[in-house]
Amino acid sequence: MAQDQPANTQQAATSSSTTPPGIAPGEIVVTAQRRAEALSKVPVSVSAFNTQALQERKINSEADLNSLVPGLNVTVGENASEFDFTIRGQTTDAFSGSPPGVLAYLNEVAISPHSETSTSFYDLASVQVLKGPQGTLFGRNDTGGAVLYTTAQPRTDKVEGYFTGDLGNFAYREAQGAINVPLVKDVLAVRVAGDITTRNGYVDNIFDGKRLGDQNHKSIRATILFKPTSRLTNTLFADYRHIHDTSQNGEIFSAYAVGETNNGFPLTALAAEFYGSAVADAVADQRARGFYKADIWFTPRLNGHGLSVINTTAYDLGSATVKNIFGYSKSFTNEQADLAGGPFGAISLINLNDPTQGNHIWQKTLSDEFQIQGTAGNLKYIAGAYYSHNTEKIVSPVVVGATLPTPVAAFGYNNRYSDLSRAVFAQGTYDLSDLTGLRGLGFTAGIRYTWEKITLSQIEGSAFLGSPEQLTRESKPSWQVGLQEQLNPQLLLYFVTRGSWRAGGFNGTAAPGPTTNTFGPETTHDFEIGAKFAGRAFSMPAHLNIALYDQIVDNAERDIYADVAGHVASLTENIPQATVKGVEADGDIRPIPLLELGFQFAYTHAVWSKPDVVLPGGTSSAASSYENAPKLSGAIFGRIDLPVQEWAGKMWIRADYYAQSHFFFSNFYDTLSPRTRLPHYSLLNLRYQWDLPHNGVSVALWAKNVTDKRYLVGGTAFGPSSGANVAFPGTPRTVGVELGYKF
């Protein structure tokens, strides 16, 4: 629902170079319902930001979206280069067997959850964040929402492009650019873009004197647009990415003593059993050093590369359009980590026979979606069929007590995973104005039915080699019903209720068996009411959006890290029920032509209404805290255009202030995982930009985390397996200068 530009100068959030038919110039255009629509007229909760908005806020990665969208919590996953999204309490955990509850899409194709790197944030036309279950139009696993990335598309009418160069502290260097070339006017065009980013890590590893979090990222993408006729359009997109980093390992945050209990629950103290009081000393030493000095027994590395290819073909039939979206991706990751975050090597992902090797993931996904959408009288509709096949090969060496003269154990979680998904779907919106006499009244209904086939097989080097292949078949519907009323051109009211589900599966880190490593599907339904205003308030251009929701999740898929039959394991279990309620709001106003002010706010009340869960072996526990769901988050911003003479060009200053309340990184704070709460924090970002006249050149000075706030952005509750929990520090103050050129 958030706006991406000053209230009187907003631009489309889609990649189109012109405003789609039926949408007023200046409207934000979104594709939340798989067709181009004005944001202010879409009866669901959406935040959308176009190219200029992303550049103004210096959005470089998923982590930056945290302060951009109310109610979106972005935490680090298995390492500081992998991010997990949480929307309305729906998330996934590090090393989880569960698919994400919030899926990311690139040009309408789902991104694999184990892709080797975060999305390359350059030459993007828009970022859209959809909130609430999205299972009807965006797949069965979107129980919390979806994040849509759209790259800039070629234009067939002119040559254009840009270049941007950045210099900053921590030896930050980034060069990116794009060029668009029409090869045949109005018929064939190509756009090529690339980005190179290097930066020194901001965490020093005192164990060996090296840095954690060094970045060396390279990416290139190309898009070919072919329009042989006025009705037929084909777009071919390819993207290649390569990363070579030192991983920013989690740092030891809390640990458990031998014999310690929490509310009667015995706590695992594996690290303390091996290393005694040195573990508690490591926690104290880490806090005394501060967030940006770690003591990890080796410097872990993260290397990876990936390729994505997407081909979209659309044919205009007049009142309908037939569309096919083909996607292919493959990637490889080699990641090392110490899961206890200290100098001991209590549990490490590393191959001691070859210390350059760690957790390997080979991923390949093939997908295809066929759809037809159009209008028939008062009905707007979309219907289609979907197919995807995702395969992963995982080779994960685990060492327990790596720094001891003789390690306690060394084994592998090596397996091959396959997910075959097929679905059919349909959704329509009917204009009830003629039937009821109420102008602007509409009714929306949609359904999707999905069939899943998931297999897990053990491969050479697995601790469970010889176990039979496991297979599960699942099928369920997703649905949506809504009513909306456009009271006048400025104000939309809506109500929507939706249902979706998340596939069950297998834990690859536990011995195969019907009661040891399996978990069932998660289901959810919600109710949402909202209002969207886009017009003038007291003669001033303004926007105001508000949504209230109530969501129930049954058999929620959540992870717990435990010692199962002598093997440390990440177990996805089904917690019987959760209830999440909340309010989201955002708005902006332009009191004078030179000044824009705005805010964003989210209140999330997430509880486990049925918390009891039985772990493998019959151990019972109860979920208490709700992971990665701060109760309060919000931001305020201001942008002022400086009153300079026309010959000087344009100058402006922008300030963004974001804050969020404390949150937990475990669902078992009062039972198995105490001391897993991270404190609240706030951040201030500033930008000054000078756009020189007539030549397309711009110069900007920027600063993020201006007050150099020390804060933590996430953690992993390995305590129930290793006896120690880790947390990840947020980025300290960064400053830089940016030179841009557009032509």
JSON list of C-alpha atoms in Angstrom, two decimals, residues 253-426:
[
{"chain": "A", "resi": 253, "resn": "PHE", "atom": "CA", "xyz": [24.94, -14.68, 21.88]},
{"chain": "A", "resi": 254, "resn": "SER", "atom": "CA", "xyz": [23.92, -16.95, 24.76]},
{"chain": "A", "resi": 255, "resn": "ALA", "atom": "CA", "xyz": [24.79, -20.41, 26.08]},
{"chain": "A", "resi": 256, "resn": "TYR", "atom": "CA", "xyz": [23.52, -22.99, 28.55]},
{"chain": "A", "resi": 257, "resn": "ALA", "atom": "CA", "xyz": [25.32, -24.51, 31.52]},
{"chain": "A", "resi": 258, "resn": "VAL", "atom": "CA", "xyz": [25.44, -28.21, 32.32]},
{"chain": "A", "resi": 259, "resn": "GLY", "atom": "CA", "xyz": [22.31, -29.15, 34.27]},
{"chain": "A", "resi": 260, "resn": "GLU", "atom": "CA", "xyz": [20.52, -25.85, 33.61]},
{"chain": "A", "resi": 261, "resn": "THR", "atom": "CA", "xyz": [16.74, -25.87, 33.28]},
{"chain": "A", "resi": 262, "resn": "ASN", "atom": "CA", "xyz": [14.16, -23.33, 32.11]},
{"chain": "A", "resi": 263, "resn": "ASN", "atom": "CA", "xyz": [10.67, -23.54, 33.59]},
{"chain": "A", "resi": 264, "resn": "GLY", "atom": "CA", "xyz": [11.34, -27.21, 34.24]},
{"chain": "A", "resi": 265, "resn": "PHE", "atom": "CA", "xyz": [12.68, -28.01, 30.77]},
{"chain": "A", "resi": 266, "resn": "PRO", "atom": "CA", "xyz": [16.24, -29.44, 30.74]},
{"chain": "A", "resi": 267, "resn": "LEU", "atom": "CA", "xyz": [18.50, -27.46, 28.44]},
{"chain": "A", "resi": 268, "resn": "THR", "atom": "CA", "xyz": [21.08, -28.94, 26.10]},
{"chain": "A", "resi": 269, "resn": "ALA", "atom": "CA", "xyz": [24.63, -27.96, 27.09]},
{"chain": "A", "resi": 270, "resn": "LEU", "atom": "CA", "xyz": [26.73, -29.77, 24.50]},
{"chain": "A", "resi": 271, "resn": "ALA", "atom": "CA", "xyz": [29.34, -27.00, 24.20]},
{"chain": "A", "resi": 272, "resn": "ALA", "atom": "CA", "xyz": [29.67, -26.67, 27.99]},
{"chain": "A", "resi": 273, "resn": "GLU", "atom": "CA", "xyz": [30.12, -30.44, 28.34]},
{"chain": "A", "resi": 274, "resn": "PHE", "atom": "CA", "xyz": [33.13, -30.32, 26.01]},
{"chain": "A", "resi": 275, "resn": "TYR", "atom": "CA", "xyz": [34.65, -26.95, 26.92]},
{"chain": "A", "resi": 276, "resn": "GLY", "atom": "CA", "xyz": [33.41, -26.27, 30.46]},
{"chain": "A", "resi": 277, "resn": "SER", "atom": "CA", "xyz": [33.28, -22.71, 31.76]},
{"chain": "A", "resi": 278, "resn": "ALA", "atom": "CA", "xyz": [35.09, -21.43, 28.66]},
{"chain": "A", "resi": 279, "resn": "VAL", "atom": "CA", "xyz": [31.71, -21.29, 26.90]},
{"chain": "A", "resi": 280, "resn": "ALA", "atom": "CA", "xyz": [30.22, -18.85, 29.42]},
{"chain": "A", "resi": 281, "resn": "ASP", "atom": "CA", "xyz": [33.46, -16.86, 29.21]},
{"chain": "A", "resi": 282, "resn": "ALA", "atom": "CA", "xyz": [33.09, -16.69, 25.42]},
{"chain": "A", "resi": 283, "resn": "VAL", "atom": "CA", "xyz": [29.60, -15.18, 25.78]},
{"chain": "A", "resi": 284, "resn": "ALA", "atom": "CA", "xyz": [30.92, -12.56, 28.23]},
{"chain": "A", "resi": 285, "resn": "ASP", "atom": "CA", "xyz": [33.94, -11.82, 26.03]},
{"chain": "A", "resi": 286, "resn": "GLN", "atom": "CA", "xyz": [31.75, -11.37, 22.95]},
{"chain": "A", "resi": 287, "resn": "ARG", "atom": "CA", "xyz": [29.54, -8.85, 24.73]},
{"chain": "A", "resi": 288, "resn": "ALA", "atom": "CA", "xyz": [32.58, -6.98, 26.02]},
{"chain": "A", "resi": 289, "resn": "ARG", "atom": "CA", "xyz": [34.14, -6.79, 22.53]},
{"chain": "A", "resi": 290, "resn": "GLY", "atom": "CA", "xyz": [30.97, -5.51, 20.89]},
{"chain": "A", "resi": 291, "resn": "PHE", "atom": "CA", "xyz": [29.21, -6.68, 17.76]},
{"chain": "A", "resi": 292, "resn": "TYR", "atom": "CA", "xyz": [31.98, -6.00, 15.27]},
{"chain": "A", "resi": 293, "resn": "LYS", "atom": "CA", "xyz": [34.74, -8.19, 16.71]},
{"chain": "A", "resi": 294, "resn": "ALA", "atom": "CA", "xyz": [34.14, -11.93, 16.64]},
{"chain": "A", "resi": 295, "resn": "ASP", "atom": "CA", "xyz": [36.19, -14.92, 17.77]},
{"chain": "A", "resi": 296, "resn": "ILE", "atom": "CA", "xyz": [35.49, -17.75, 15.31]},
{"chain": "A", "resi": 297, "resn": "TRP", "atom": "CA", "xyz": [37.96, -20.65, 15.13]},
{"chain": "A", "resi": 298, "resn": "PHE", "atom": "CA", "xyz": [38.28, -20.22, 11.35]},
{"chain": "A", "resi": 299, "resn": "THR", "atom": "CA", "xyz": [37.16, -17.70, 8.75]},
{"chain": "A", "resi": 300, "resn": "PRO", "atom": "CA", "xyz": [34.23, -19.27, 6.87]},
{"chain": "A", "resi": 301, "resn": "ARG", "atom": "CA", "xyz": [33.73, -18.65, 3.18]},
{"chain": "A", "resi": 302, "resn": "LEU", "atom": "CA", "xyz": [30.72, -18.45, 0.92]},
{"chain": "A", "resi": 303, "resn": "ASN", "atom": "CA", "xyz": [31.08, -19.06, -2.81]},
{"chain": "A", "resi": 304, "resn": "GLY", "atom": "CA", "xyz": [28.32, -19.49, -5.33]},
{"chain": "A", "resi": 305, "resn": "HIS", "atom": "CA", "xyz": [27.04, -18.89, -8.81]},
{"chain": "A", "resi": 306, "resn": "GLY", "atom": "CA", "xyz": [23.67, -19.09, -10.50]},
{"chain": "A", "resi": 307, "resn": "LEU", "atom": "CA", "xyz": [21.87, -18.77, -13.82]},
{"chain": "A", "resi": 308, "resn": "SER", "atom": "CA", "xyz": [18.24, -17.84, -14.44]},
{"chain": "A", "resi": 309, "resn": "VAL", "atom": "CA", "xyz": [16.41, -17.87, -17.79]},
{"chain": "A", "resi": 310, "resn": "ILE", "atom": "CA", "xyz": [12.83, -16.65, -18.21]},
{"chain": "A", "resi": 311, "resn": "ASN", "atom": "CA", "xyz": [10.84, -16.55, -21.44]},
{"chain": "A", "resi": 312, "resn": "THR", "atom": "CA", "xyz": [7.45, -14.81, -21.53]},
{"chain": "A", "resi": 313, "resn": "THR", "atom": "CA", "xyz": [5.20, -15.01, -24.57]},
{"chain": "A", "resi": 314, "resn": "ALA", "atom": "CA", "xyz": [1.92, -13.09, -24.82]},
{"chain": "A", "resi": 315, "resn": "TYR", "atom": "CA", "xyz": [-0.65, -13.00, -27.62]},
{"chain": "A", "resi": 316, "resn": "ASP", "atom": "CA", "xyz": [-3.44, -10.40, -27.67]},
{"chain": "A", "resi": 317, "resn": "LEU", "atom": "CA", "xyz": [-6.78, -11.86, -28.77]},
{"chain": "A", "resi": 318, "resn": "GLY", "atom": "CA", "xyz": [-8.63, -8.58, -28.36]},
{"chain": "A", "resi": 319, "resn": "SER", "atom": "CA", "xyz": [-10.80, -9.09, -25.31]},
{"chain": "A", "resi": 320, "resn": "ALA", "atom": "CA", "xyz": [-8.32, -11.61, -23.88]},
{"chain": "A", "resi": 321, "resn": "THR", "atom": "CA", "xyz": [-4.59, -12.28, -23.75]},
{"chain": "A", "resi": 322, "resn": "VAL", "atom": "CA", "xyz": [-2.94, -15.70, -23.81]},
{"chain": "A", "resi": 323, "resn": "LYS", "atom": "CA", "xyz": [0.34, -15.80, -21.91]},
{"chain": "A", "resi": 324, "resn": "ASN", "atom": "CA", "xyz": [3.04, -18.39, -21.20]},
{"chain": "A", "resi": 325, "resn": "ILE", "atom": "CA", "xyz": [5.84, -17.92, -18.65]},
{"chain": "A", "resi": 326, "resn": "PHE", "atom": "CA", "xyz": [8.74, -20.39, -18.77]},
{"chain": "A", "resi": 327, "resn": "GLY", "atom": "CA", "xyz": [11.42, -20.39, -16.09]},
{"chain": "A", "resi": 328, "resn": "TYR", "atom": "CA", "xyz": [14.71, -22.23, -15.62]},
{"chain": "A", "resi": 329, "resn": "SER", "atom": "CA", "xyz": [17.30, -21.73, -12.91]},
{"chain": "A", "resi": 330, "resn": "LYS", "atom": "CA", "xyz": [20.32, -23.54, -11.55]},
{"chain": "A", "resi": 331, "resn": "SER", "atom": "CA", "xyz": [22.76, -22.60, -8.84]},
{"chain": "A", "resi": 332, "resn": "PHE", "atom": "CA", "xyz": [25.59, -23.88, -6.67]},
{"chain": "A", "resi": 333, "resn": "THR", "atom": "CA", "xyz": [26.65, -22.87, -3.17]},
{"chain": "A", "resi": 334, "resn": "ASN", "atom": "CA", "xyz": [29.66, -23.77, -1.04]},
{"chain": "A", "resi": 335, "resn": "GLU", "atom": "CA", "xyz": [29.14, -22.35, 2.43]},
{"chain": "A", "resi": 336, "resn": "GLN", "atom": "CA", "xyz": [31.12, -22.84, 5.64]},
{"chain": "A", "resi": 337, "resn": "ALA", "atom": "CA", "xyz": [29.91, -21.91, 9.11]},
{"chain": "A", "resi": 338, "resn": "ASP", "atom": "CA", "xyz": [30.49, -22.42, 12.80]},
{"chain": "A", "resi": 339, "resn": "LEU", "atom": "CA", "xyz": [27.04, -22.90, 14.29]},
{"chain": "A", "resi": 340, "resn": "ALA", "atom": "CA", "xyz": [28.11, -22.04, 17.84]},
{"chain": "A", "resi": 341, "resn": "GLY", "atom": "CA", "xyz": [29.68, -18.73, 16.80]},
{"chain": "A", "resi": 342, "resn": "GLY", "atom": "CA", "xyz": [32.80, -19.04, 18.94]},
{"chain": "A", "resi": 343, "resn": "PRO", "atom": "CA", "xyz": [36.39, -20.30, 19.13]},
{"chain": "A", "resi": 344, "resn": "PHE", "atom": "CA", "xyz": [35.49, -23.89, 20.02]},
{"chain": "A", "resi": 345, "resn": "GLY", "atom": "CA", "xyz": [34.10, -25.53, 16.92]},
{"chain": "A", "resi": 346, "resn": "ALA", "atom": "CA", "xyz": [31.28, -27.09, 18.93]},
{"chain": "A", "resi": 347, "resn": "ILE", "atom": "CA", "xyz": [29.29, -27.68, 15.71]},
{"chain": "A", "resi": 348, "resn": "SER", "atom": "CA", "xyz": [30.76, -26.67, 12.36]},
{"chain": "A", "resi": 349, "resn": "LEU", "atom": "CA", "xyz": [29.85, -27.04, 8.71]},
{"chain": "A", "resi": 350, "resn": "ILE", "atom": "CA", "xyz": [33.28, -27.79, 7.30]},
{"chain": "A", "resi": 351, "resn": "ASN", "atom": "CA", "xyz": [35.15, -30.70, 5.75]},
{"chain": "A", "resi": 352, "resn": "LEU", "atom": "CA", "xyz": [38.24, -31.26, 7.91]},
{"chain": "A", "resi": 353, "resn": "ASN", "atom": "CA", "xyz": [39.86, -33.27, 5.12]},
{"chain": "A", "resi": 354, "resn": "ASP", "atom": "CA", "xyz": [39.53, -30.25, 2.81]},
{"chain": "A", "resi": 355, "resn": "PRO", "atom": "CA", "xyz": [39.00, -27.03, 4.83]},
{"chain": "A", "resi": 356, "resn": "THR", "atom": "CA", "xyz": [38.00, -25.11, 1.69]},
{"chain": "A", "resi": 357, "resn": "GLN", "atom": "CA", "xyz": [34.80, -27.14, 1.49]},
{"chain": "A", "resi": 358, "resn": "GLY", "atom": "CA", "xyz": [31.59, -26.82, 3.49]},
{"chain": "A", "resi": 359, "resn": "ASN", "atom": "CA", "xyz": [27.86, -27.16, 2.97]},
{"chain": "A", "resi": 360, "resn": "HIS", "atom": "CA", "xyz": [27.22, -27.74, -0.75]},
{"chain": "A", "resi": 361, "resn": "ILE", "atom": "CA", "xyz": [23.86, -27.18, -2.43]},
{"chain": "A", "resi": 362, "resn": "TRP", "atom": "CA", "xyz": [23.19, -27.80, -6.11]},
{"chain": "A", "resi": 363, "resn": "GLN", "atom": "CA", "xyz": [19.76, -26.52, -7.13]},
{"chain": "A", "resi": 364, "resn": "LYS", "atom": "CA", "xyz": [17.81, -26.72, -10.38]},
{"chain": "A", "resi": 365, "resn": "THR", "atom": "CA", "xyz": [14.25, -25.58, -11.08]},
{"chain": "A", "resi": 366, "resn": "LEU", "atom": "CA", "xyz": [12.11, -25.85, -14.20]},
{"chain": "A", "resi": 367, "resn": "SER", "atom": "CA", "xyz": [8.69, -24.17, -14.32]},
{"chain": "A", "resi": 368, "resn": "ASP", "atom": "CA", "xyz": [5.99, -23.23, -16.79]},
{"chain": "A", "resi": 369, "resn": "GLU", "atom": "CA", "xyz": [2.75, -21.32, -16.40]},
{"chain": "A", "resi": 370, "resn": "PHE", "atom": "CA", "xyz": [0.06, -20.96, -19.05]},
{"chain": "A", "resi": 371, "resn": "GLN", "atom": "CA", "xyz": [-2.70, -18.43, -18.50]},
{"chain": "A", "resi": 372, "resn": "ILE", "atom": "CA", "xyz": [-5.49, -16.61, -20.25]},
{"chain": "A", "resi": 373, "resn": "GLN", "atom": "CA", "xyz": [-6.85, -13.35, -18.91]},
{"chain": "A", "resi": 374, "resn": "GLY", "atom": "CA", "xyz": [-9.31, -10.82, -20.21]},
{"chain": "A", "resi": 375, "resn": "THR", "atom": "CA", "xyz": [-12.76, -9.32, -19.91]},
{"chain": "A", "resi": 376, "resn": "ALA", "atom": "CA", "xyz": [-16.24, -10.60, -20.67]},
{"chain": "A", "resi": 377, "resn": "GLY", "atom": "CA", "xyz": [-18.87, -7.94, -20.09]},
{"chain": "A", "resi": 378, "resn": "ASN", "atom": "CA", "xyz": [-18.64, -6.92, -16.43]},
{"chain": "A", "resi": 379, "resn": "LEU", "atom": "CA", "xyz": [-16.21, -9.75, -15.62]},
{"chain": "A", "resi": 380, "resn": "LYS", "atom": "CA", "xyz": [-12.41, -9.52, -15.45]},
{"chain": "A", "resi": 381, "resn": "TYR", "atom": "CA", "xyz": [-10.89, -12.98, -15.27]},
{"chain": "A", "resi": 382, "resn": "ILE", "atom": "CA", "xyz": [-7.69, -14.99, -15.27]},
{"chain": "A", "resi": 383, "resn": "ALA", "atom": "CA", "xyz": [-7.31, -18.77, -15.51]},
{"chain": "A", "resi": 384, "resn": "GLY", "atom": "CA", "xyz": [-4.36, -21.04, -16.05]},
{"chain": "A", "resi": 385, "resn": "ALA", "atom": "CA", "xyz": [-2.24, -24.07, -15.30]},
{"chain": "A", "resi": 386, "resn": "TYR", "atom": "CA", "xyz": [1.13, -24.31, -13.56]},
{"chain": "A", "resi": 387, "resn": "TYR", "atom": "CA", "xyz": [4.00, -26.82, -13.46]},
{"chain": "A", "resi": 388, "resn": "SER", "atom": "CA", "xyz": [7.30, -26.75, -11.59]},
{"chain": "A", "resi": 389, "resn": "HIS", "atom": "CA", "xyz": [9.99, -29.26, -10.71]},
{"chain": "A", "resi": 390, "resn": "ASN", "atom": "CA", "xyz": [12.66, -28.33, -8.19]},
{"chain": "A", "resi": 391, "resn": "THR", "atom": "CA", "xyz": [15.58, -30.63, -7.40]},
{"chain": "A", "resi": 392, "resn": "GLU", "atom": "CA", "xyz": [18.34, -30.14, -4.86]},
{"chain": "A", "resi": 393, "resn": "LYS", "atom": "CA", "xyz": [21.45, -32.12, -4.02]},
{"chain": "A", "resi": 394, "resn": "ILE", "atom": "CA", "xyz": [22.84, -31.33, -0.57]},
{"chain": "A", "resi": 395, "resn": "VAL", "atom": "CA", "xyz": [26.23, -32.43, 0.77]},
{"chain": "A", "resi": 396, "resn": "SER", "atom": "CA", "xyz": [26.56, -31.11, 4.30]},
{"chain": "A", "resi": 397, "resn": "PRO", "atom": "CA", "xyz": [29.62, -32.16, 6.36]},
{"chain": "A", "resi": 398, "resn": "VAL", "atom": "CA", "xyz": [29.09, -31.69, 10.11]},
{"chain": "A", "resi": 399, "resn": "VAL", "atom": "CA", "xyz": [31.87, -31.80, 12.70]},
{"chain": "A", "resi": 400, "resn": "VAL", "atom": "CA", "xyz": [31.21, -31.84, 16.46]},
{"chain": "A", "resi": 401, "resn": "GLY", "atom": "CA", "xyz": [34.11, -30.61, 18.60]},
{"chain": "A", "resi": 402, "resn": "ALA", "atom": "CA", "xyz": [36.31, -29.63, 15.65]},
{"chain": "A", "resi": 403, "resn": "THR", "atom": "CA", "xyz": [39.00, -27.96, 17.79]},
{"chain": "A", "resi": 404, "resn": "LEU", "atom": "CA", "xyz": [39.41, -30.89, 20.19]},
{"chain": "A", "resi": 405, "resn": "PRO", "atom": "CA", "xyz": [42.46, -33.13, 19.68]},
{"chain": "A", "resi": 406, "resn": "THR", "atom": "CA", "xyz": [40.03, -35.75, 18.45]},
{"chain": "A", "resi": 407, "resn": "PRO", "atom": "CA", "xyz": [36.64, -34.47, 17.22]},
{"chain": "A", "resi": 408, "resn": "VAL", "atom": "CA", "xyz": [33.66, -36.00, 18.99]},
{"chain": "A", "resi": 409, "resn": "ALA", "atom": "CA", "xyz": [31.91, -36.83, 15.72]},
{"chain": "A", "resi": 410, "resn": "ALA", "atom": "CA", "xyz": [32.01, -36.16, 12.00]},
{"chain": "A", "resi": 411, "resn": "PHE", "atom": "CA", "xyz": [29.21, -37.14, 9.67]},
{"chain": "A", "resi": 412, "resn": "GLY", "atom": "CA", "xyz": [27.30, -35.94, 6.63]},
{"chain": "A", "resi": 413, "resn": "TYR", "atom": "CA", "xyz": [23.74, -34.89, 5.90]},
{"chain": "A", "resi": 414, "resn": "ASN", "atom": "CA", "xyz": [23.84, -35.80, 2.23]},
{"chain": "A", "resi": 415, "resn": "ASN", "atom": "CA", "xyz": [20.61, -36.17, 0.32]},
{"chain": "A", "resi": 416, "resn": "ARG", "atom": "CA", "xyz": [18.72, -35.47, -2.86]},
{"chain": "A", "resi": 417, "resn": "TYR", "atom": "CA", "xyz": [15.39, -33.63, -2.69]},
{"chain": "A", "resi": 418, "resn": "SER", "atom": "CA", "xyz": [12.68, -33.34, -5.35]},
{"chain": "A", "resi": 419, "resn": "ASP", "atom": "CA", "xyz": [9.45, -31.31, -5.40]},
{"chain": "A", "resi": 420, "resn": "LEU", "atom": "CA", "xyz": [7.08, -31.78, -8.33]},
{"chain": "A", "resi": 421, "resn": "SER", "atom": "CA", "xyz": [4.17, -29.33, -8.27]},
{"chain": "A", "resi": 422, "resn": "ARG", "atom": "CA", "xyz": [1.18, -29.01, -10.61]},
{"chain": "A", "resi": 423, "resn": "ALA", "atom": "CA", "xyz": [-1.80, -26.68, -10.28]},
{"chain": "A", "resi": 424, "resn": "VAL", "atom": "CA", "xyz": [-4.80, -25.16, -12.02]},
{"chain": "A", "resi": 425, "resn": "PHE", "atom": "CA", "xyz": [-6.27, -21.82, -11.02]},
{"chain": "A", "resi": 426, "resn": "ALA", "atom": "CA", "xyz": [-8.93, -19.25, -11.86]}
]
